[in-house]
Coordinates of C-alpha atoms in Angstrom, one line a residue:
Chain A
M10 CA -30.6 -22.0 76.1
S11 CA -34.2 -22.3 74.9
D12 CA -35.4 -25.9 75.3
N13 CA -34.4 -26.7 71.3
T14 CA -30.6 -27.0 72.4
R15 CA -30.5 -29.2 74.6
P16 CA -27.6 -31.5 75.2
L17 CA -28.2 -34.6 72.7
N18 CA -28.8 -37.5 74.1
E19 CA -27.5 -41.2 73.1
D20 CA -32.0 -41.1 71.9
D21 CA -30.9 -38.2 69.3
V22 CA -28.5 -40.4 68.0
R23 CA -30.3 -43.8 68.0
H24 CA -33.4 -41.1 65.5
V25 CA -30.8 -39.7 63.8
A26 CA -29.4 -42.9 63.0
K27 CA -32.6 -45.1 61.9
L28 CA -33.9 -41.5 59.7
A29 CA -30.0 -41.6 58.1
R30 CA -29.9 -45.5 57.0
L31 CA -27.7 -46.5 60.3
Q32 CA -26.9 -49.0 62.1
L33 CA -24.8 -48.2 65.4
K34 CA -23.9 -50.7 67.8
D35 CA -23.2 -49.9 71.8
E36 CA -20.7 -48.6 71.5
E37 CA -21.0 -46.4 68.5
I38 CA -23.8 -44.1 70.3
I39 CA -22.2 -43.5 73.4
R40 CA -19.3 -42.4 71.2
F41 CA -20.6 -40.6 68.6
T42 CA -23.2 -38.7 71.6
E43 CA -20.1 -37.6 73.0
Q44 CA -18.3 -36.4 69.2
L45 CA -21.6 -34.5 68.3
R46 CA -21.8 -32.8 71.7
S47 CA -19.1 -31.4 71.6
V48 CA -19.5 -29.8 67.9
L49 CA -23.3 -28.8 69.1
D50 CA -22.0 -27.2 72.5
H51 CA -19.2 -25.4 69.7
A52 CA -22.3 -23.8 67.4
A53 CA -24.5 -23.0 70.7
D54 CA -22.5 -19.4 69.8
V55 CA -24.6 -19.4 67.1
A56 CA -27.7 -21.1 68.5
S57 CA -28.1 -18.5 71.2
L58 CA -27.4 -15.2 69.4
D59 CA -30.3 -12.7 68.6
L60 CA -30.5 -12.6 64.7
E61 CA -34.5 -11.7 64.3
G62 CA -34.8 -9.3 61.2
I63 CA -31.1 -11.5 59.3
A64 CA -32.6 -13.4 56.6
P65 CA -30.8 -16.5 55.9
T66 CA -28.4 -17.6 53.1
A67 CA -29.4 -20.9 51.1
H68 CA -27.0 -20.1 48.3
P69 CA -23.7 -17.6 47.9
L70 CA -25.5 -16.9 44.3
E71 CA -28.6 -14.9 44.1
L72 CA -30.1 -16.9 40.9
S73 CA -33.3 -18.1 40.3
N74 CA -34.4 -21.3 38.6
V75 CA -31.9 -21.9 35.2
L76 CA -33.6 -23.2 32.0
R77 CA -32.1 -24.3 29.2
A78 CA -34.2 -24.2 25.7
D79 CA -36.1 -27.1 25.3
E80 CA -34.1 -29.4 23.4
V81 CA -33.3 -33.0 22.0
T82 CA -29.8 -33.7 23.6
A83 CA -28.0 -36.9 24.0
S84 CA -28.7 -38.9 26.9
S85 CA -25.9 -41.2 28.7
D86 CA -26.0 -44.6 27.3
R87 CA -28.7 -46.9 29.2
D88 CA -26.9 -50.2 29.0
E89 CA -22.9 -48.4 31.0
V90 CA -25.9 -46.1 33.5
L91 CA -26.7 -49.9 34.7
R92 CA -23.4 -52.4 34.2
A93 CA -22.7 -50.3 37.8
A94 CA -26.1 -51.1 38.9
P95 CA -26.0 -53.8 42.0
S96 CA -28.2 -55.9 40.8
V97 CA -30.3 -55.4 37.7
A98 CA -33.0 -57.2 35.3
D99 CA -35.0 -55.8 32.0
H100 CA -33.4 -53.1 32.1
R101 CA -34.4 -51.7 35.2
F102 CA -32.3 -51.6 38.7
R103 CA -33.4 -54.7 40.7
V104 CA -34.2 -54.3 44.4
P105 CA -35.1 -56.4 47.2
R106 CA -38.6 -57.1 48.6
I107 CA -40.8 -53.7 49.4
V108 CA -42.7 -53.8 52.1
G109 CA -45.8 -55.8 52.2
E110 CA -45.2 -57.3 48.8
A111 CA -44.2 -60.6 47.5
P112 CA -40.6 -61.4 46.5
Chain B
M23 CA 5.6 -28.3 24.0
N24 CA 3.5 -27.4 21.4
A25 CA 6.4 -26.5 19.0
G26 CA 7.9 -30.6 19.5
E27 CA 10.7 -29.9 21.9
V28 CA 9.4 -31.7 24.1
S29 CA 7.4 -35.0 24.2
A30 CA 4.5 -35.8 26.2
V31 CA 5.8 -39.7 26.4
A32 CA 9.0 -38.0 27.8
L33 CA 6.8 -36.2 30.2
A34 CA 4.5 -38.7 31.1
N35 CA 7.6 -40.9 31.9
E36 CA 9.2 -38.8 34.3
S37 CA 5.5 -38.5 36.3
L38 CA 5.5 -41.9 36.1
Q39 CA 9.1 -43.0 37.6
Q40 CA 8.8 -40.2 40.2
I41 CA 5.6 -41.8 41.4
D42 CA 7.4 -45.4 41.4
S43 CA 10.0 -43.9 43.1
Q44 CA 7.4 -41.9 46.0
E45 CA 4.5 -43.7 46.4
G46 CA 5.6 -46.2 48.6
E47 CA 6.4 -43.9 50.7
I48 CA 3.6 -41.5 50.0
H49 CA 0.5 -42.9 48.8
A50 CA -1.6 -39.6 47.2
F51 CA -2.9 -42.2 44.8
V52 CA -5.7 -44.2 44.5
E53 CA -5.3 -45.4 41.1
I54 CA -3.1 -45.3 38.8
Q55 CA -3.4 -44.7 34.8
R56 CA -0.3 -46.1 34.1
E57 CA -1.8 -46.9 30.4
Q58 CA -3.5 -44.7 29.4
V59 CA -1.9 -41.6 29.7
L60 CA 1.2 -43.4 27.8
R61 CA -1.2 -43.1 24.9
K62 CA -2.3 -40.7 25.6
A63 CA 1.3 -39.0 25.6
Q64 CA 2.0 -41.0 22.2
A65 CA -0.9 -39.2 20.8
I66 CA -0.6 -35.7 21.7
D67 CA 3.1 -36.3 20.3
D68 CA 1.5 -37.8 16.9
G69 CA -1.0 -34.7 16.5
V70 CA 2.1 -32.5 17.6
A71 CA 4.0 -34.3 14.5
Q72 CA 1.5 -33.9 12.4
G73 CA 1.5 -30.2 13.3
K74 CA -2.0 -29.5 15.2
N75 CA -1.6 -27.4 18.1
M76 CA -2.5 -29.6 21.0
G77 CA -4.0 -27.4 23.8
V78 CA -2.3 -24.9 25.9
L79 CA -1.2 -27.4 28.4
A80 CA -0.3 -30.3 26.0
G81 CA 1.3 -33.2 27.5
V82 CA 1.4 -31.8 30.8
P83 CA 1.0 -34.6 33.8
L84 CA -2.2 -34.0 36.5
A85 CA -3.0 -35.4 39.0
L86 CA -6.7 -36.1 39.9
K87 CA -8.7 -36.6 42.9
D88 CA -10.8 -38.8 43.6
N89 CA -14.4 -37.8 43.7
L90 CA -14.1 -35.8 40.1
C91 CA -15.7 -38.3 37.5
Q92 CA -13.5 -39.6 35.3
H93 CA -15.5 -41.4 32.1
G94 CA -14.8 -45.4 32.6
E95 CA -11.9 -45.1 35.4
V96 CA -12.5 -45.5 39.0
T97 CA -14.1 -42.5 41.2
S98 CA -14.3 -43.8 44.6
C99 CA -14.2 -40.9 46.8
A100 CA -12.2 -42.5 49.1
S101 CA -15.2 -44.5 50.6
N102 CA -16.3 -48.8 50.5
I103 CA -19.5 -47.5 48.5
L104 CA -18.8 -46.5 45.7
S105 CA -15.4 -48.6 46.0
G106 CA -15.1 -49.2 42.1
W107 CA -17.9 -47.5 40.7
R108 CA -16.4 -46.4 37.0
P109 CA -18.5 -43.1 36.0
P110 CA -20.6 -43.1 32.3
Y111 CA -19.6 -39.4 32.3
D112 CA -16.5 -36.4 32.6
A113 CA -17.1 -33.7 34.6
T114 CA -16.5 -30.1 32.8
V115 CA -13.5 -30.6 34.8
V116 CA -11.9 -33.5 32.7
S117 CA -13.1 -32.7 30.0
R118 CA -11.7 -28.7 29.6
I119 CA -8.1 -30.5 31.0
E120 CA -8.4 -33.1 28.4
T121 CA -8.9 -31.0 25.7
A122 CA -6.7 -28.5 26.8
G123 CA -4.0 -31.9 26.6
V124 CA -3.6 -32.8 29.4
L125 CA -2.1 -36.0 30.9
I126 CA -4.3 -37.5 33.6
V127 CA -1.9 -39.9 35.6
G128 CA -4.6 -41.4 38.0
K129 CA -7.2 -40.5 41.0
T130 CA -5.9 -38.9 43.9
N131 CA -6.3 -39.9 47.7
M132 CA -8.4 -37.6 50.1
D133 CA -10.6 -38.0 53.5
E134 CA -13.8 -39.8 52.5
F135 CA -17.1 -38.4 50.6
A136 CA -14.2 -35.2 50.6
M137 CA -15.1 -34.5 54.5
G138 CA -12.3 -34.7 57.3
S139 CA -8.6 -32.7 57.1
S140 CA -5.9 -34.7 56.8
T141 CA -6.9 -37.1 54.2
E142 CA -6.6 -39.8 56.9
N143 CA -10.6 -40.5 56.9
S144 CA -9.2 -42.1 53.6
A145 CA -11.1 -45.9 53.4
F146 CA -7.8 -46.6 51.2
G147 CA -5.7 -45.1 54.2
P148 CA -3.8 -42.1 54.7
T149 CA -1.4 -39.9 52.7
K150 CA 1.1 -39.0 54.2
N151 CA 3.3 -35.3 53.8
P152 CA 5.7 -35.0 51.3
H153 CA 7.9 -32.9 53.6
D154 CA 8.1 -35.3 57.2
T155 CA 6.0 -38.9 56.5
T156 CA 5.5 -38.5 60.0
K157 CA 2.6 -35.3 59.6
V158 CA -0.9 -35.1 57.8
P159 CA -0.7 -33.6 54.1
G160 CA -3.7 -31.6 55.0
G161 CA -7.6 -32.8 53.5
S162 CA -9.5 -33.2 52.2
S163 CA -7.4 -33.1 49.2
G164 CA -4.0 -34.7 50.5
G165 CA -3.1 -36.7 48.0
S166 CA -3.4 -33.8 45.5
A167 CA -1.6 -31.4 47.4
A168 CA 1.2 -34.4 47.7
A169 CA 1.0 -34.6 43.9
V170 CA 2.8 -32.1 43.5
A171 CA 4.6 -31.7 46.5
A172 CA 6.2 -34.8 45.3
S173 CA 7.1 -33.6 42.1
M174 CA 4.6 -36.8 40.4
T175 CA 2.9 -34.2 38.8
P176 CA 2.9 -30.2 38.3
L177 CA -0.7 -30.1 38.3
S178 CA -4.2 -31.3 39.6
L179 CA -7.0 -30.7 41.0
G180 CA -9.2 -30.3 43.9
S181 CA -12.0 -29.6 45.6
D182 CA -12.6 -27.1 48.6
T183 CA -15.9 -27.0 50.5
G184 CA -14.3 -25.4 53.4
G185 CA -10.8 -25.6 53.0
S186 CA -9.8 -28.6 51.4
I187 CA -8.0 -27.1 48.8
R188 CA -5.6 -23.9 50.5
Q189 CA -5.6 -26.0 54.2
P190 CA -3.5 -28.8 52.3
A191 CA -1.5 -26.4 49.9
A192 CA -0.3 -24.6 53.0
F193 CA 0.9 -27.7 54.5
C194 CA 2.7 -29.7 51.4
G195 CA 4.0 -26.1 50.4
V196 CA 2.4 -25.1 47.3
V197 CA -0.4 -22.9 45.1
G198 CA -4.0 -24.1 46.0
V199 CA -6.4 -21.9 44.6
K200 CA -10.3 -21.8 45.7
P201 CA -11.9 -19.7 42.5
T202 CA -15.3 -18.0 43.5
Y203 CA -18.3 -20.1 43.8
G204 CA -19.6 -20.4 39.9
L205 CA -17.0 -19.6 38.3
V206 CA -15.9 -23.5 37.5
S207 CA -19.0 -25.8 36.7
R208 CA -19.4 -28.6 39.5
Y209 CA -20.7 -31.1 36.9
G210 CA -19.4 -35.0 37.7
L211 CA -17.8 -33.4 40.9
V212 CA -19.3 -35.1 43.4
A213 CA -21.7 -33.5 45.9
F214 CA -20.8 -33.1 49.2
A215 CA -21.5 -29.6 50.4
S216 CA -23.9 -27.2 46.6
S217 CA -24.0 -24.1 47.9
L218 CA -20.2 -24.4 48.6
D219 CA -18.1 -26.9 47.1
Q220 CA -16.5 -25.6 43.9
V221 CA -13.2 -27.4 41.8
G222 CA -9.6 -25.3 41.9
P223 CA -6.2 -26.0 40.9
F224 CA -2.7 -27.3 43.4
A225 CA 0.4 -26.3 41.4
G226 CA 3.8 -25.9 42.1
S227 CA 3.8 -21.8 40.6
V228 CA 1.2 -19.4 41.2
A229 CA 1.8 -19.4 37.2
D230 CA 0.8 -22.7 36.8
A231 CA -2.2 -22.4 38.8
A232 CA -3.0 -19.6 37.0
A233 CA -2.6 -21.1 34.1
L234 CA -4.8 -24.2 35.1
L235 CA -7.9 -22.0 36.6
E236 CA -8.0 -20.3 32.7
V237 CA -8.1 -23.7 31.6
I238 CA -11.1 -25.1 33.9
A239 CA -13.0 -21.6 34.7
G240 CA -16.3 -20.6 32.5
H241 CA -19.7 -20.7 32.2
D242 CA -20.9 -24.8 32.1
P243 CA -25.1 -25.0 30.8
K244 CA -25.0 -28.2 33.2
D245 CA -24.4 -26.8 36.5
S246 CA -27.5 -25.1 36.7
T247 CA -24.9 -22.3 39.5
S248 CA -22.3 -21.9 37.3
L249 CA -21.6 -18.1 36.9
N250 CA -22.5 -16.1 33.1
A251 CA -18.8 -14.6 33.5
P252 CA -16.1 -15.6 30.7
A253 CA -13.2 -17.4 32.4
P254 CA -10.7 -14.6 33.5
A255 CA -7.4 -13.6 32.4
L256 CA -4.5 -14.6 34.8
S257 CA -1.6 -15.7 33.1
S258 CA -0.9 -12.2 31.4
H259 CA -1.8 -10.3 34.7
L260 CA 0.8 -12.0 36.5
D261 CA 3.8 -9.3 36.9
D262 CA 1.1 -6.6 37.4
G263 CA 2.2 -6.3 40.7
V264 CA 0.3 -4.5 44.0
K265 CA 1.1 -1.0 43.8
G266 CA -1.9 0.8 44.6
M267 CA -3.5 -2.4 46.2
R268 CA -5.2 -1.7 49.6
V269 CA -4.5 -5.7 51.4
G270 CA -6.5 -5.8 54.8
L271 CA -4.2 -8.0 57.2
C272 CA -7.6 -9.5 58.9
N273 CA -7.1 -9.9 62.8
E274 CA -9.3 -13.0 62.5
L275 CA -7.5 -15.0 60.7
L276 CA -4.2 -14.5 62.5
E277 CA -5.2 -14.3 66.4
G278 CA -5.8 -18.5 67.4
C279 CA -2.7 -19.2 65.8
A280 CA 1.5 -20.1 66.8
P281 CA 3.0 -17.6 67.0
D282 CA 5.7 -18.3 63.4
M283 CA 2.6 -18.2 61.7
V284 CA 2.1 -14.9 63.1
A285 CA 5.5 -13.3 62.1
A286 CA 6.1 -14.9 59.4
I287 CA 2.3 -13.4 58.1
K288 CA 3.5 -10.4 59.4
R289 CA 6.3 -10.7 56.9
A290 CA 4.4 -11.4 54.1
A291 CA 2.2 -8.3 55.2
E292 CA 6.1 -6.1 54.6
V293 CA 6.7 -7.8 51.7
L294 CA 3.3 -6.4 49.8
S295 CA 3.8 -3.5 51.3
N296 CA 7.8 -3.1 49.9
A297 CA 5.9 -3.7 46.8
G298 CA 3.8 -0.9 46.9
A299 CA 0.3 -2.3 48.3
E300 CA -1.3 -0.6 50.9
I301 CA -1.8 -2.5 54.6
I302 CA -4.2 -1.5 57.3
E303 CA -5.0 -3.8 60.1
I304 CA -9.0 -5.0 60.0
S305 CA -10.7 -6.8 62.0
I306 CA -13.9 -8.6 61.3
P307 CA -15.0 -10.5 64.7
E308 CA -18.0 -12.1 62.9
L309 CA -15.8 -14.3 61.0
K310 CA -15.6 -16.0 64.8
L311 CA -18.6 -17.4 64.1
G312 CA -17.9 -19.4 60.5
L313 CA -17.1 -22.6 62.5
S314 CA -19.7 -23.5 63.7
A315 CA -22.5 -22.0 61.2
Y316 CA -20.5 -24.0 58.7
Y317 CA -20.2 -27.5 60.4
L318 CA -23.7 -27.2 61.3
I319 CA -24.3 -25.9 57.3
A320 CA -22.3 -28.9 55.6
P321 CA -23.2 -31.3 56.7
A322 CA -27.1 -30.6 56.3
E323 CA -26.4 -30.3 52.9
A324 CA -23.9 -33.7 53.3
S325 CA -26.9 -35.4 54.6
S326 CA -28.9 -34.7 51.9
N327 CA -26.8 -35.5 49.1
L328 CA -25.3 -38.5 50.5
A329 CA -28.9 -39.6 50.7
R330 CA -28.5 -41.5 47.0
Y331 CA -26.1 -43.5 48.6
D332 CA -28.8 -46.3 48.8
G333 CA -27.0 -49.6 47.1
V334 CA -29.7 -49.2 43.9
R335 CA -28.0 -47.6 41.0
Y336 CA -24.7 -47.4 42.0
G337 CA -21.8 -48.2 44.4
V338 CA -21.3 -51.8 46.3
R339 CA -25.1 -53.3 47.5
V340 CA -25.2 -55.1 51.2
D341 CA -28.2 -57.6 50.5
A342 CA -31.0 -57.7 53.4
E343 CA -34.2 -59.1 53.5
D344 CA -36.3 -55.8 52.2
V345 CA -35.2 -52.1 50.5
T346 CA -35.1 -50.1 53.8
A347 CA -33.0 -53.6 55.0
M348 CA -30.5 -53.5 52.7
N349 CA -29.8 -49.5 52.5
T350 CA -29.1 -49.0 56.1
A351 CA -26.6 -52.7 56.3
T352 CA -25.4 -51.0 52.5
R353 CA -25.3 -47.3 54.3
T354 CA -23.5 -48.7 57.3
A355 CA -21.2 -50.9 56.1
G356 CA -20.7 -48.5 53.2
F357 CA -19.3 -45.1 54.6
G358 CA -16.6 -44.9 57.5
D359 CA -17.1 -43.5 60.7
E360 CA -16.7 -39.5 59.5
V361 CA -19.3 -39.7 57.0
K362 CA -21.9 -41.0 59.3
R363 CA -21.2 -38.6 62.5
R364 CA -21.4 -35.8 59.4
I365 CA -24.7 -37.3 58.5
M366 CA -26.3 -37.9 61.3
L367 CA -25.0 -33.9 63.0
G368 CA -27.0 -32.8 59.1
T369 CA -29.8 -35.2 59.9
Y370 CA -29.4 -33.6 63.2
A371 CA -29.3 -29.7 62.7
L372 CA -32.7 -30.5 60.2
S373 CA -34.6 -32.5 61.4
A374 CA -37.5 -31.2 63.6
G375 CA -37.6 -28.9 66.5
Y376 CA -34.1 -27.9 65.6
Y377 CA -34.5 -26.5 62.4
D378 CA -34.4 -23.1 63.9
A379 CA -32.2 -23.5 66.8
Y380 CA -29.0 -24.9 64.4
Y381 CA -30.2 -24.7 60.6
G382 CA -31.9 -21.8 60.5
Q383 CA -29.5 -19.4 61.9
A384 CA -26.8 -21.2 60.8
Q385 CA -28.1 -19.8 58.4
R386 CA -28.5 -16.6 59.1
V387 CA -25.4 -16.1 60.6
R388 CA -24.2 -16.6 56.4
T389 CA -25.8 -13.5 55.9
L390 CA -24.1 -11.9 58.7
I391 CA -20.3 -13.2 57.4
I392 CA -21.1 -12.2 54.1
N393 CA -22.1 -8.4 55.0
A394 CA -19.8 -8.7 56.8
F395 CA -16.4 -9.5 54.2
T396 CA -18.9 -6.5 51.6
K397 CA -18.6 -4.0 54.2
A398 CA -14.6 -5.1 54.7
Y399 CA -14.5 -4.9 50.8
S400 CA -15.2 -0.9 50.6
S401 CA -12.4 -0.3 52.5
V402 CA -9.8 -2.6 50.9
D403 CA -9.4 -4.7 47.7
L404 CA -7.7 -8.1 49.2
L405 CA -7.5 -9.3 52.7
L406 CA -4.4 -11.4 54.1
G407 CA -4.0 -14.2 57.1
A408 CA -3.0 -17.7 57.5
T409 CA -4.2 -20.6 55.6
T410 CA -3.7 -22.4 58.9
P411 CA -3.4 -21.6 62.2
T412 CA -0.1 -23.4 62.6
T413 CA 1.7 -26.3 60.5
A414 CA 1.1 -29.1 59.4
F415 CA -0.1 -31.7 62.5
A416 CA 1.0 -35.6 63.0
I417 CA -1.1 -38.2 61.3
G418 CA -2.9 -39.7 64.6
D419 CA -2.8 -36.6 66.0
K420 CA -6.6 -35.3 66.0
V421 CA -8.0 -38.6 64.1
G422 CA -10.6 -39.7 67.9
D423 CA -11.5 -35.5 68.3
P424 CA -13.2 -34.7 65.6
M425 CA -13.9 -30.8 67.6
S426 CA -9.8 -30.5 67.0
M427 CA -9.7 -31.5 64.0
Y428 CA -12.7 -28.8 62.3
Q429 CA -10.7 -26.1 63.8
S430 CA -8.3 -26.5 61.8
D431 CA -10.2 -25.3 58.5
I432 CA -10.9 -21.8 61.1
C433 CA -8.9 -20.2 58.7
T434 CA -11.1 -21.0 55.7
I435 CA -14.5 -21.9 55.9
P436 CA -15.3 -17.5 55.7
T437 CA -14.9 -17.9 52.0
N438 CA -16.7 -20.6 51.5
L439 CA -20.1 -19.7 53.4
A440 CA -19.6 -16.3 51.7
G441 CA -18.4 -17.8 47.8
H442 CA -16.2 -15.9 48.1
P443 CA -12.2 -16.7 46.3
A444 CA -9.4 -17.4 48.5
L445 CA -5.8 -19.4 47.8
S446 CA -2.8 -20.1 49.6
V447 CA 0.9 -19.4 48.8
P448 CA 3.3 -21.6 50.1
F449 CA 5.3 -18.6 52.9
G450 CA 8.2 -19.8 54.4
V451 CA 9.0 -22.5 57.3
G452 CA 7.8 -22.5 60.6
D453 CA 9.6 -23.4 63.3
D454 CA 9.3 -27.5 62.9
K455 CA 11.0 -26.5 59.3
M456 CA 6.8 -27.3 57.5
P457 CA 6.1 -25.0 55.0
I458 CA 3.9 -22.4 55.9
G459 CA 0.8 -20.9 53.8
A460 CA -0.2 -17.2 53.1
Q461 CA -3.9 -16.9 52.5
L462 CA -5.3 -14.3 50.3
L463 CA -9.2 -13.9 50.2
G464 CA -10.5 -11.5 47.4
P465 CA -14.6 -10.6 46.4
A466 CA -16.7 -12.2 44.2
L467 CA -14.3 -13.1 40.9
S468 CA -11.4 -11.3 41.9
E469 CA -9.2 -13.5 40.9
Q470 CA -6.8 -11.6 39.0
Q471 CA -5.8 -9.5 41.7
L472 CA -5.2 -13.0 44.0
F473 CA -3.1 -14.1 41.4
Q474 CA -1.0 -10.4 41.0
A475 CA -0.3 -10.0 44.9
A476 CA 0.6 -14.1 45.2
S477 CA 3.0 -13.7 42.8
V478 CA 4.3 -10.9 44.7
L479 CA 4.7 -13.4 47.9
E480 CA 6.0 -16.5 45.8
H481 CA 8.4 -13.8 44.5
G482 CA 9.2 -11.8 48.1
A483 CA 8.9 -15.7 50.1
N484 CA 12.2 -15.9 50.4
S485 CA 13.9 -12.6 50.6

């Protein structure tokens, strides 16, 4: 088995949680590490196969880009879409401060 | 219905009364649309009284899985992060069933974002199996299966990414169909794993499932992965039988299954044989790799699809000092454990250094599985096997051990990886008197043959 499939550890879980914008408590890190490791252990049957020359499949249908005619059609109602948002200002989605900017 | 012999209002009331008497025990629904359904039923009765044709399924009550968007009605995916969200549009399947005169009575419970095999991962609490309320109904479309099994509605819709229609159908003793990928529009189905997700019907009978699939199938310009194919003719071929059909009894869909399950599926093979099918024992070893490949591919796609829940455009927000902290606080509070596990698993499988070893390998295994199916379908028309390794398990049994929960999808997953159709039809009961589902699988767009064979099994189940 290559180094690429070494057992998952708690630092890996901390790292992917950060990438996925999730905050985990210490006890969750321990539990998730154990659970994810058991899934990846099972996946060793796939990770260890020699599949040289086999093309990957990303999608079951052989579709190329599908385009419709460039005609104006009705869009969603802006106010209705904005009503579903947690915070709105001036017909736009409102978000908290973005890095370095004043609120 | 259109002849005016039975009223839509009466059918709606019958459904609501059954929900009132059963729902406290079963918890199939997350939202019941009492006033809306009675209003719609009255409109249908008025139309019929004026001599109008109100649709092929006019006045038939239906339960809708909570990951299908319905304009203005709460659509939560059984997740706190979408709690109270009302979509600004209808899913294409919702528009189609409404045009056909269906009465949507409510939204059904599910595993959060369709991730699970028992409906225990719902933010709103588990659904119970109507045959034994100590058992799970299966998942992720457990509420939709239970609603039909408990006679609350004759029809329901679910979604199947790795077995989420067929497995609960088997556990609850109803018919469940996963159509060919692209046959039914995914527009308005909240995405889990886009290359695997497909909407499909639950029903109490093969004929009812066929009628519903005919309504929802067919090309949709709003879904770029929609097949440019017409809806298949199913109802008119239900009695065509299986004479001359070659059916592969698939070793990999039986080994590892409980003895009572294996015995039932062998009886199902006999029923097909007695009806004129040729039964051929077949082995497709590549199917064994399906589980691992699926639990890399589906989480990888999910980690990308669920990045959209960032507290900005819809759903709940947990405020924090800046955007990144707000995103993190929102997702941490909004997602349940199973969703977090899959997002992290997918993020890991896609991350630098592991992409080739996990996601890349899983995609190549997907090719192997498709090629293996293609080879099998050069010698048989359909495959037969179990839908699930065992009958319904007890609530609480597997929820603490994700890998053992995932194993319950082992017979249903390969179909999704290939994009093929498959269905589960009730076929007797196990030693515990719980329902058993026989699974029929076929190549792309073989729905007509699948329904013919399912119809034979349905009639032969008690023989």
